[in-house]
mmCIF file of C-alpha atoms and ligand atoms in Angstrom:
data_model
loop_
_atom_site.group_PDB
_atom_site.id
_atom_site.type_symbol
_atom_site.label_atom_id
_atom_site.label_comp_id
_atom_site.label_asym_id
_atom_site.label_seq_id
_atom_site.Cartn_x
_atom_site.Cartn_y
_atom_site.Cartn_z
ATOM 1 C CA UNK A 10 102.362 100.538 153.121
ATOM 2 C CA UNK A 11 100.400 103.590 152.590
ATOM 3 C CA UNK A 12 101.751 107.003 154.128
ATOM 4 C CA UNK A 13 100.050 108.273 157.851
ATOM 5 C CA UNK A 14 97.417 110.662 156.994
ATOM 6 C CA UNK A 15 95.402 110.491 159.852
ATOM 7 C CA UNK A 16 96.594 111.521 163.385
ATOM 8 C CA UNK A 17 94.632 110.189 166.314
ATOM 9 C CA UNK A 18 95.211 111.835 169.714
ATOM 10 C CA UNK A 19 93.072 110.540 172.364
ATOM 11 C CA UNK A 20 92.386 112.721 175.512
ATOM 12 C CA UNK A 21 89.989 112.545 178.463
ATOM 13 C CA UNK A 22 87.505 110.167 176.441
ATOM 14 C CA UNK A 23 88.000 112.803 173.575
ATOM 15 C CA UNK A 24 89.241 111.172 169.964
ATOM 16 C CA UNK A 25 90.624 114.274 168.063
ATOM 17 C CA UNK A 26 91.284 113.096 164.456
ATOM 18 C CA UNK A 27 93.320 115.420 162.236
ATOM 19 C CA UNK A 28 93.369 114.849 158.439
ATOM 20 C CA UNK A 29 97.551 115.245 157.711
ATOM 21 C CA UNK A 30 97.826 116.458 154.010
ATOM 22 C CA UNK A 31 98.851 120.360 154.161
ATOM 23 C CA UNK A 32 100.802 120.527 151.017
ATOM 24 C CA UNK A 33 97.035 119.481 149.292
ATOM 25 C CA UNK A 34 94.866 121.584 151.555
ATOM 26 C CA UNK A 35 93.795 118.033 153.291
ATOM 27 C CA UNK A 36 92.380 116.821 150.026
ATOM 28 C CA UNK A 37 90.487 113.665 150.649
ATOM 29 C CA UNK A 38 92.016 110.924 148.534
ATOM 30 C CA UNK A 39 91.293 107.272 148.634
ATOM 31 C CA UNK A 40 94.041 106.868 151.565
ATOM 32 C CA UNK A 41 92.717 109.558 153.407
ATOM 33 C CA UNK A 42 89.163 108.356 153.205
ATOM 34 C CA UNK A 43 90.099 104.566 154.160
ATOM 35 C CA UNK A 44 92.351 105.937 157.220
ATOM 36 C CA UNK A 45 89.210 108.144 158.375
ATOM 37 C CA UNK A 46 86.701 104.962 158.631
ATOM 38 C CA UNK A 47 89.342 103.178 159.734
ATOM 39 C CA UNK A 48 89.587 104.684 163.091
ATOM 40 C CA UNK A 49 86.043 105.923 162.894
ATOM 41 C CA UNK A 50 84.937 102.040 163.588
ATOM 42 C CA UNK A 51 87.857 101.470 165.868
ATOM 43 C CA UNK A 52 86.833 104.141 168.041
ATOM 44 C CA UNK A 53 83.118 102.839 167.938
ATOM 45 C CA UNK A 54 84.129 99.801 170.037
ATOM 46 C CA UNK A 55 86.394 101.945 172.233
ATOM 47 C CA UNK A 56 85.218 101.956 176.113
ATOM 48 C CA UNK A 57 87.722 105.020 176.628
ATOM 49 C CA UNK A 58 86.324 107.482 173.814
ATOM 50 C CA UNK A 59 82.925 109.277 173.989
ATOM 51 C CA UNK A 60 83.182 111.289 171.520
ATOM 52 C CA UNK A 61 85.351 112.542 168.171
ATOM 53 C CA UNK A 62 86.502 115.665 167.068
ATOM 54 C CA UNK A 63 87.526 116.040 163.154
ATOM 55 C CA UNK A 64 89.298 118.746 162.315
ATOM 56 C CA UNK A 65 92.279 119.128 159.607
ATOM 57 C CA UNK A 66 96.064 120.206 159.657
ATOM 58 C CA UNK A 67 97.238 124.098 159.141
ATOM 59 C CA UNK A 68 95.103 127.288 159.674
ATOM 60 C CA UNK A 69 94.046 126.989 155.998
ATOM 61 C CA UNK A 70 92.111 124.223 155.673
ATOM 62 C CA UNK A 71 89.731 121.932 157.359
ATOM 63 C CA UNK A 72 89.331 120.173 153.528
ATOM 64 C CA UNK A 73 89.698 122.197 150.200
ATOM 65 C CA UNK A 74 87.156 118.935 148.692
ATOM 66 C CA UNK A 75 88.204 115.593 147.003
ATOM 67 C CA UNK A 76 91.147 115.314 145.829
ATOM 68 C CA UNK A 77 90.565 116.739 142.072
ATOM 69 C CA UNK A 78 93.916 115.125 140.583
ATOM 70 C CA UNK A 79 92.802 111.639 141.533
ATOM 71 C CA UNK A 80 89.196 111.501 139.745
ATOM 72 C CA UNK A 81 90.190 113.708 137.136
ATOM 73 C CA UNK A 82 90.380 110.995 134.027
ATOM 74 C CA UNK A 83 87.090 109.204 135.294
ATOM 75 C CA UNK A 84 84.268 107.720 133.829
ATOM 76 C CA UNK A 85 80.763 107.615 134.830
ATOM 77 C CA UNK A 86 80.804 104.051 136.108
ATOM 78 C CA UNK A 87 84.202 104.820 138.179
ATOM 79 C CA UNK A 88 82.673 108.077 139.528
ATOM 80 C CA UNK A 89 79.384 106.265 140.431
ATOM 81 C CA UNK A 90 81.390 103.407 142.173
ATOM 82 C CA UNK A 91 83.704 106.004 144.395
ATOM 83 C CA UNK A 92 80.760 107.269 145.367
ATOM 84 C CA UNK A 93 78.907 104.620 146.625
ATOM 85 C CA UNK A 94 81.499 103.569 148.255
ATOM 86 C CA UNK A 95 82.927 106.596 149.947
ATOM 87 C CA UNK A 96 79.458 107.178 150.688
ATOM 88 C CA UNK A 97 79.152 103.828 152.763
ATOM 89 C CA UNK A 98 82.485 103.774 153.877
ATOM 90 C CA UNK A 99 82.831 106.998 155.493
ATOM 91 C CA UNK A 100 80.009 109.661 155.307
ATOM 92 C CA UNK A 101 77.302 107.422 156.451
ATOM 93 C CA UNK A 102 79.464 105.830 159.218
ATOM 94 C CA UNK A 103 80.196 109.070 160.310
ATOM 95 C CA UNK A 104 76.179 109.874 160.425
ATOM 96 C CA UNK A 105 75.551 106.556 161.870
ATOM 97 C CA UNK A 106 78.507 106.911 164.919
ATOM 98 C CA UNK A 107 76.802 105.871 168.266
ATOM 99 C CA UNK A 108 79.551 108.262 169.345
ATOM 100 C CA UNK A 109 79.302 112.043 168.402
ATOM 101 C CA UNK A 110 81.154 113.237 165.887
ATOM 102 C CA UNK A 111 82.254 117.363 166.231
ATOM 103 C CA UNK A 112 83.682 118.819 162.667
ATOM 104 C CA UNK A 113 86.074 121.329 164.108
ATOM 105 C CA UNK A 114 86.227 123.632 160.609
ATOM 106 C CA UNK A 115 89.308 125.716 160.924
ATOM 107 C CA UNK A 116 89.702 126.884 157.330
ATOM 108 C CA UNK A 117 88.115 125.668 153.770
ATOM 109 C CA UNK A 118 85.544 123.322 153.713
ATOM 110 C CA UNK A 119 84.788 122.700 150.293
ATOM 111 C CA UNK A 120 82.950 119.918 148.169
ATOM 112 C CA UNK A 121 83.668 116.489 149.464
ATOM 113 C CA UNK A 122 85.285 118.555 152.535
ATOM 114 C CA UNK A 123 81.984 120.490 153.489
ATOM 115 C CA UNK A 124 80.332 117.013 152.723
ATOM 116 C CA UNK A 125 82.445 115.209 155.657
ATOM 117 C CA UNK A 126 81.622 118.420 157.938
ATOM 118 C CA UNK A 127 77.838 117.536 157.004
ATOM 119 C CA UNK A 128 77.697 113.973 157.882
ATOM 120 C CA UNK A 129 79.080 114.890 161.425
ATOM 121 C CA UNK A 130 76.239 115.802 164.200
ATOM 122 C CA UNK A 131 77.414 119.335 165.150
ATOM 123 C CA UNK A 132 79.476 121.502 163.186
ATOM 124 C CA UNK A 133 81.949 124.508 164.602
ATOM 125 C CA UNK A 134 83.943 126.955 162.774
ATOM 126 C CA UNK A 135 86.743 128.886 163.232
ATOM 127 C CA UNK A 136 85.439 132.942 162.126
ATOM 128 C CA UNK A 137 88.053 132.710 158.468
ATOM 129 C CA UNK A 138 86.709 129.320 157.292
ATOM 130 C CA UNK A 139 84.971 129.449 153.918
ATOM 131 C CA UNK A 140 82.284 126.802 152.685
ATOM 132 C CA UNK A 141 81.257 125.862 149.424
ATOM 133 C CA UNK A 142 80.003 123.384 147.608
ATOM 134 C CA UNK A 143 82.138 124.063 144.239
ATOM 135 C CA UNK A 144 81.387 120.860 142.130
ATOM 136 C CA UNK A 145 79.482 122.521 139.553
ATOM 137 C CA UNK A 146 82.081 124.499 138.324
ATOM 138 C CA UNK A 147 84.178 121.346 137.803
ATOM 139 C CA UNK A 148 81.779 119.613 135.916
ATOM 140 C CA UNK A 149 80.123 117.271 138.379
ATOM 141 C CA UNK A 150 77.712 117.550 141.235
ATOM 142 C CA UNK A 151 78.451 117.166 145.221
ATOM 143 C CA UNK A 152 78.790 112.791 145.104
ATOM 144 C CA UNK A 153 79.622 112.680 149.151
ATOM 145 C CA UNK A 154 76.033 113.370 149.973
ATOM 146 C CA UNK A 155 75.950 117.074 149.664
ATOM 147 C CA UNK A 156 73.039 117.051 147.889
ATOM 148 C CA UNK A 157 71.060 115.757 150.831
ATOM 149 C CA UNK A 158 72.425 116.977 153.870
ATOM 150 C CA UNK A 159 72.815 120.525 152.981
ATOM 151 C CA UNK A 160 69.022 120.774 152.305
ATOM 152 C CA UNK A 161 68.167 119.058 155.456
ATOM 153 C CA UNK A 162 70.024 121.637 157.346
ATOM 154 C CA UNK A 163 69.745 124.657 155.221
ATOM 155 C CA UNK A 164 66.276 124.153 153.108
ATOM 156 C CA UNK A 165 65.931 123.704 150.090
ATOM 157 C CA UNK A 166 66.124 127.081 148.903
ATOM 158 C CA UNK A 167 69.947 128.598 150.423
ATOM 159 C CA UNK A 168 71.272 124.581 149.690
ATOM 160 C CA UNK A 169 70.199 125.013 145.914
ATOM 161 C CA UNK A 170 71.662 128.780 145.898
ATOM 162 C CA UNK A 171 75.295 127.394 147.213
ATOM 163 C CA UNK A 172 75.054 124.761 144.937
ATOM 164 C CA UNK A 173 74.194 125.834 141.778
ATOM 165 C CA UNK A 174 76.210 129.280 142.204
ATOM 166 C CA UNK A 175 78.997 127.212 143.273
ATOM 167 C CA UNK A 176 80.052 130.266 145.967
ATOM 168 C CA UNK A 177 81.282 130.125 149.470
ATOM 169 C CA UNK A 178 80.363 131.225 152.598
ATOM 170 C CA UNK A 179 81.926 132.788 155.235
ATOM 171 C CA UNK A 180 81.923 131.411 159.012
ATOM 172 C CA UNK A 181 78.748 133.725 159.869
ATOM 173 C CA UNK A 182 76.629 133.319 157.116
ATOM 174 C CA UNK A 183 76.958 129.437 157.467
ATOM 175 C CA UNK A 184 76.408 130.511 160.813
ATOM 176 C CA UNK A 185 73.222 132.500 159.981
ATOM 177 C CA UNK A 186 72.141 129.648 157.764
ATOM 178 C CA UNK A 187 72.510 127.200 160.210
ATOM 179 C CA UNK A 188 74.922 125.344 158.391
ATOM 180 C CA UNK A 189 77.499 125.652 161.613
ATOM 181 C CA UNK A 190 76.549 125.556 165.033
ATOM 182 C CA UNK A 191 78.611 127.868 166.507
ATOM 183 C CA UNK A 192 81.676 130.444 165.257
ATOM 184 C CA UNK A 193 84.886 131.385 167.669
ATOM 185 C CA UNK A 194 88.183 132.749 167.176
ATOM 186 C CA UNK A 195 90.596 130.484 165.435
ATOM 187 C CA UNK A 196 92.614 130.573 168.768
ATOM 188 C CA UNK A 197 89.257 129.113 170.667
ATOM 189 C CA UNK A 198 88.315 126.853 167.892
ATOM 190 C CA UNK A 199 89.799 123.350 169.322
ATOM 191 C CA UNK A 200 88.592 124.497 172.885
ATOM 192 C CA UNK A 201 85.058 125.101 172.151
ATOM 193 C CA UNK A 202 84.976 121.826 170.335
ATOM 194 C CA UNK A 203 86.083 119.714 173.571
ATOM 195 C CA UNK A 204 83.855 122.263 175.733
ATOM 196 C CA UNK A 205 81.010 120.884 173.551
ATOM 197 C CA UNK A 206 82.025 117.443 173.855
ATOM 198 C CA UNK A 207 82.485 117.529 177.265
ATOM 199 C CA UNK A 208 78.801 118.937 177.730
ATOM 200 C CA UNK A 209 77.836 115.650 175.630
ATOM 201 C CA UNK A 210 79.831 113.482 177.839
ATOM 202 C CA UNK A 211 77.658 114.470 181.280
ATOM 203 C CA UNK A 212 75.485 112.491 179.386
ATOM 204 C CA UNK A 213 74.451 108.477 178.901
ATOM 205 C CA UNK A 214 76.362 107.212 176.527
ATOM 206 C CA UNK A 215 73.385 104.834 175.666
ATOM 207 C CA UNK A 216 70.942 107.427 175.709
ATOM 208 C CA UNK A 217 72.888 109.543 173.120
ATOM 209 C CA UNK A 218 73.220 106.946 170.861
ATOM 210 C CA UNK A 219 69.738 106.374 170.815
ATOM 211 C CA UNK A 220 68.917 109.644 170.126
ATOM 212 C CA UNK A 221 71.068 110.052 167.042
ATOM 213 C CA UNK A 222 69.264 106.487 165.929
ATOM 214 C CA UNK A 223 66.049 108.364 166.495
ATOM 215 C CA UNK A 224 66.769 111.590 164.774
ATOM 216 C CA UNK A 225 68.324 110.123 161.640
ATOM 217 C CA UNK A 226 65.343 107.611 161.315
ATOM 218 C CA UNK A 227 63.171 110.644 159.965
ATOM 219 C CA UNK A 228 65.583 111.117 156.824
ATOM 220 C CA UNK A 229 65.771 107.568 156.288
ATOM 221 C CA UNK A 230 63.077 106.476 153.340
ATOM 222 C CA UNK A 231 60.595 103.847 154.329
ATOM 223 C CA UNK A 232 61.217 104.761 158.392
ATOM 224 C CA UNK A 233 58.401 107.052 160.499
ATOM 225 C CA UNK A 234 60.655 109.080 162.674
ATOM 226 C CA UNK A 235 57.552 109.010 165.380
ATOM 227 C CA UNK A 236 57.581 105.531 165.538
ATOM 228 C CA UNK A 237 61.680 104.936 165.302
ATOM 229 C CA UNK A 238 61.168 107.599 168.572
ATOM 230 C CA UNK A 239 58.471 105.695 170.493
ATOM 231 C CA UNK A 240 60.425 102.213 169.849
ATOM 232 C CA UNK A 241 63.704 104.021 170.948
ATOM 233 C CA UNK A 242 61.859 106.007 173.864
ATOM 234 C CA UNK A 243 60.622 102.544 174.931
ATOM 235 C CA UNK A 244 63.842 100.644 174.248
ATOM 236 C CA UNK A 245 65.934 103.476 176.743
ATOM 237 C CA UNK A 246 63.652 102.174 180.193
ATOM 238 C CA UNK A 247 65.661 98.500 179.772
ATOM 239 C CA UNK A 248 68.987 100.559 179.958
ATOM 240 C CA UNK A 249 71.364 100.565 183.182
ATOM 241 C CA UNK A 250 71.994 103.834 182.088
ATOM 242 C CA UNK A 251 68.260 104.608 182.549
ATOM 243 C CA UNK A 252 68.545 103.221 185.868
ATOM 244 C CA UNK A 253 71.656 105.070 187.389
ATOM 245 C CA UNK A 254 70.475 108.642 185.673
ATOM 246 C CA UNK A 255 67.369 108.563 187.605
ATOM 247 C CA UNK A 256 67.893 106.969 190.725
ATOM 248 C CA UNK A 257 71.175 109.377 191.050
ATOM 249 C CA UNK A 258 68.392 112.173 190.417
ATOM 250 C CA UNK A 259 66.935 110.819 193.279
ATOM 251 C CA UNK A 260 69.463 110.609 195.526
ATOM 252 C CA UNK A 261 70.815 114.051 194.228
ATOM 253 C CA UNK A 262 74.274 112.781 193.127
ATOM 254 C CA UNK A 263 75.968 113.273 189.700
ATOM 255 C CA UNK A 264 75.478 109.752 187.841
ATOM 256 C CA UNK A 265 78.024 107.428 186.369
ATOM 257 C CA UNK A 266 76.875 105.842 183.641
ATOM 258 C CA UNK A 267 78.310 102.440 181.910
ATOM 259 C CA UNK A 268 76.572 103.229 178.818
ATOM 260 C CA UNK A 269 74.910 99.886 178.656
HETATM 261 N N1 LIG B 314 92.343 118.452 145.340
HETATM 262 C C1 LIG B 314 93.687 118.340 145.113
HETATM 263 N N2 LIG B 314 94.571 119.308 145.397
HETATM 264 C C2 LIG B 314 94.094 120.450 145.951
HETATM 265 C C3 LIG B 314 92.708 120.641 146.219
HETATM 266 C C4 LIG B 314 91.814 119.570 145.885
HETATM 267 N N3 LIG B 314 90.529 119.621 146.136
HETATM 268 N N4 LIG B 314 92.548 121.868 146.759
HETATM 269 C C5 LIG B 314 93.776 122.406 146.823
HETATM 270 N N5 LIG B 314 94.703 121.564 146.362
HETATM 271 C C6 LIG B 314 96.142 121.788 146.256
HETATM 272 C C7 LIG B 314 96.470 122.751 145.130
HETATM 273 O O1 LIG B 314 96.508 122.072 143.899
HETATM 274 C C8 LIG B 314 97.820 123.251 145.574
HETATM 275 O O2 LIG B 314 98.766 122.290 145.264
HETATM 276 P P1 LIG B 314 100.167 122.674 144.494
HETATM 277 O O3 LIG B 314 99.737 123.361 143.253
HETATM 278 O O4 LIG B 314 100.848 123.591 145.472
HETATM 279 O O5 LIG B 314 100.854 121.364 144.280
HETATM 280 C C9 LIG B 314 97.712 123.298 147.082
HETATM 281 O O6 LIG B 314 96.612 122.457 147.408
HETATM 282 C C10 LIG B 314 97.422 124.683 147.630
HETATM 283 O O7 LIG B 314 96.278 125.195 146.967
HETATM 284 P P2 LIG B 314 96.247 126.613 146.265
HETATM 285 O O8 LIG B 314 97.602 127.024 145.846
HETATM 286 O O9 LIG B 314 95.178 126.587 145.246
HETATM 287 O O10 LIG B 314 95.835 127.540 147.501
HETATM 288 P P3 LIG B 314 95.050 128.933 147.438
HETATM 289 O O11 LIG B 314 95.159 129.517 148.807
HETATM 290 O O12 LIG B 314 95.507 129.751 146.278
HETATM 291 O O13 LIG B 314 93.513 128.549 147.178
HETATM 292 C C11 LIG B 314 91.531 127.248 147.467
HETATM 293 C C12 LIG B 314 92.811 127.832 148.126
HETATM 294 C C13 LIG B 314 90.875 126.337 148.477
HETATM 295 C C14 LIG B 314 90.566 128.381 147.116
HETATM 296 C C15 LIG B 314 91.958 126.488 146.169
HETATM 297 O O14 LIG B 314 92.972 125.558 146.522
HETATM 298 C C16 LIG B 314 90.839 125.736 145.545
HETATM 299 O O15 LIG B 314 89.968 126.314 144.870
HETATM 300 N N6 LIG B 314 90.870 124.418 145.722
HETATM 301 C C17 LIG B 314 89.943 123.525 145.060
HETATM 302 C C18 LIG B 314 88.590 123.631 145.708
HETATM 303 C C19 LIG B 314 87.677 122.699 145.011
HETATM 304 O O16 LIG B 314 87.183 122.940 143.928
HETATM 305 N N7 LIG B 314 87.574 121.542 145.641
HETATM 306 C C20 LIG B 314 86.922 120.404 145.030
HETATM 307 C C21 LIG B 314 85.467 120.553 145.161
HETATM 308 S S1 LIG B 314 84.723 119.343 144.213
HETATM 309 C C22 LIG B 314 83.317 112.101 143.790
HETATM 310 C C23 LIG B 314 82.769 112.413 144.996
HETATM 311 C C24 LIG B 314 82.882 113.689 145.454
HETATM 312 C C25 LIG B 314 83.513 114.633 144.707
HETATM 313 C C26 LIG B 314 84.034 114.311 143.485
HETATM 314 C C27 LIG B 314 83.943 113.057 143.014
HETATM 315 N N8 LIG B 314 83.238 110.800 143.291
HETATM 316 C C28 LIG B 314 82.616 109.838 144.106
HETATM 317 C C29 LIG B 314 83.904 110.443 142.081
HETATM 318 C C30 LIG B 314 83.666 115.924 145.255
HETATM 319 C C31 LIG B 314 84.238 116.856 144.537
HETATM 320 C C32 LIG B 314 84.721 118.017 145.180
HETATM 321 O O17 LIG B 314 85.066 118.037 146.340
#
């Protein structure tokens, strides 16, 4: 049985996932990456959690990137495999979470570990975390989506720049960039992340998945992201959650929402 690399702690409808590999700067390995899905989909049918935190263990590091010992000796069809399959795994599943997913970045995010920060829906770092995308100066190119995401919240222009230079970025120039969506202390970092989630979880449950179905539909080839709105727009009148947010507008109460 593999080793426990992934601690869950579950609080107030918040799932706080910490990656558990210090000694490698939370490297993301094979184990680690199956052990993230893992309760990624578990928490997905969860009634109790509304939304995940991901964050990783010691000041230093959120993740220092893929772990650079294990696909050291491989070929192009191995790389191209782990790749897909990370991709599907976890990155995309993180995109795809009806729940949201916070990346609480409290040190070095870097290649496959800046890619995991990008697949979540709102970023935070702490004000010392450094990002990069370094795969260039191994040899290889970002193969956890990097390539994509960082242009779609960056532009074209400052993704290319960290990629092909390879360099990091402090806290307030992803910050500047857009990269992050906010930067606190390293004391405050853990708080502002459940202050954020607890903003999202005033909300409908039903109504926020829909809108990250909606918003992801207009980087998804052969969708229109106007009509994946108007179908999801429509789709959000059926909803009890529709139903309770507007008739407890009406009656001037907070609603309570089933997320159906
Ligand atoms: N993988 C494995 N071990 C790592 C690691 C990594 N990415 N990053 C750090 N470590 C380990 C170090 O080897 C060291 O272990 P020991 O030597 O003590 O056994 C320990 O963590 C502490 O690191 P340092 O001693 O280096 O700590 P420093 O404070 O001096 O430096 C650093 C911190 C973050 C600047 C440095 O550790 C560093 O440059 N780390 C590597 C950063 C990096 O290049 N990361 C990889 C980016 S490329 C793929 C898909 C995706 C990818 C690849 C393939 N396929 C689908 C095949 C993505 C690739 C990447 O992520």
């Amino acid at each position: 049985m593999s080793q426990t690399l992934i601690e869950a702690e579950s609080n107030e409808g918040v799932l706080t996932l910490t990656i558990c590999r210090p000694e490698a700067l939370n490297a993301l390995n094979q184990t680690v990456i199956a052990q993230l899905a893992e309760a990624i989909e578990n928490a997905q049918s969860d009634s109790n959690i509304r939304v995940i935190l991901l964050t990783g263990s010691g000041p230093k590091a959120f993740v220092a990137g893929a772990d650079i010992k294990e696909f050291a000796d491989f070929n192009a069809r191995q790389g191209k495999e782990l790749a897909r399959k990370g991709q599907e795994l976890l990155f995309n599943r993180i995109e795809r979470s009806a729940k949201p997913v916070i990346a609480a970045i409290n040190g070095f995010a870097l290649g496959g570990g800046l890619e995991l920060a990008l697949a979540c829906h709102v970023r935070i770092a702490a004000s010392g975390a450094r990002m990069g995308l370094p795969e260039v100066s191994l040899g290889v190119i970002p193969g956890y989506g990097g390539t994509q995401r960082l242009p779609q919240l960056v532009g074209k222009g400052k993704a290319l720049e960290m990629i092909l230079t390879a360099q990091m970025v402090t806290a307030d120039e992803a910050h500047q960039w857009g990269l992050v969506n906010a930067v606190v202390s390293p004391e405050e970092l853990m708080s502002a992340a459940n202050q954020m989630a607890k903003a999202m979880m005033k909300n409908s449950p039903k109504a926020i998945q829909t809108a990250i179905q909606a918003v992801l539909a207009g980087y998804e080839d052969g969708l229109n992201g106007y009509d994946a709105e108007i179908s999801c727009f429509g789709a959000s009148f059926e909803t009890e959650d529709f139903k309770e947010g507007t008739q407890a507008f009406i009656e001037k109460r907070k609603p309570e929402f089933t997320g159906k």
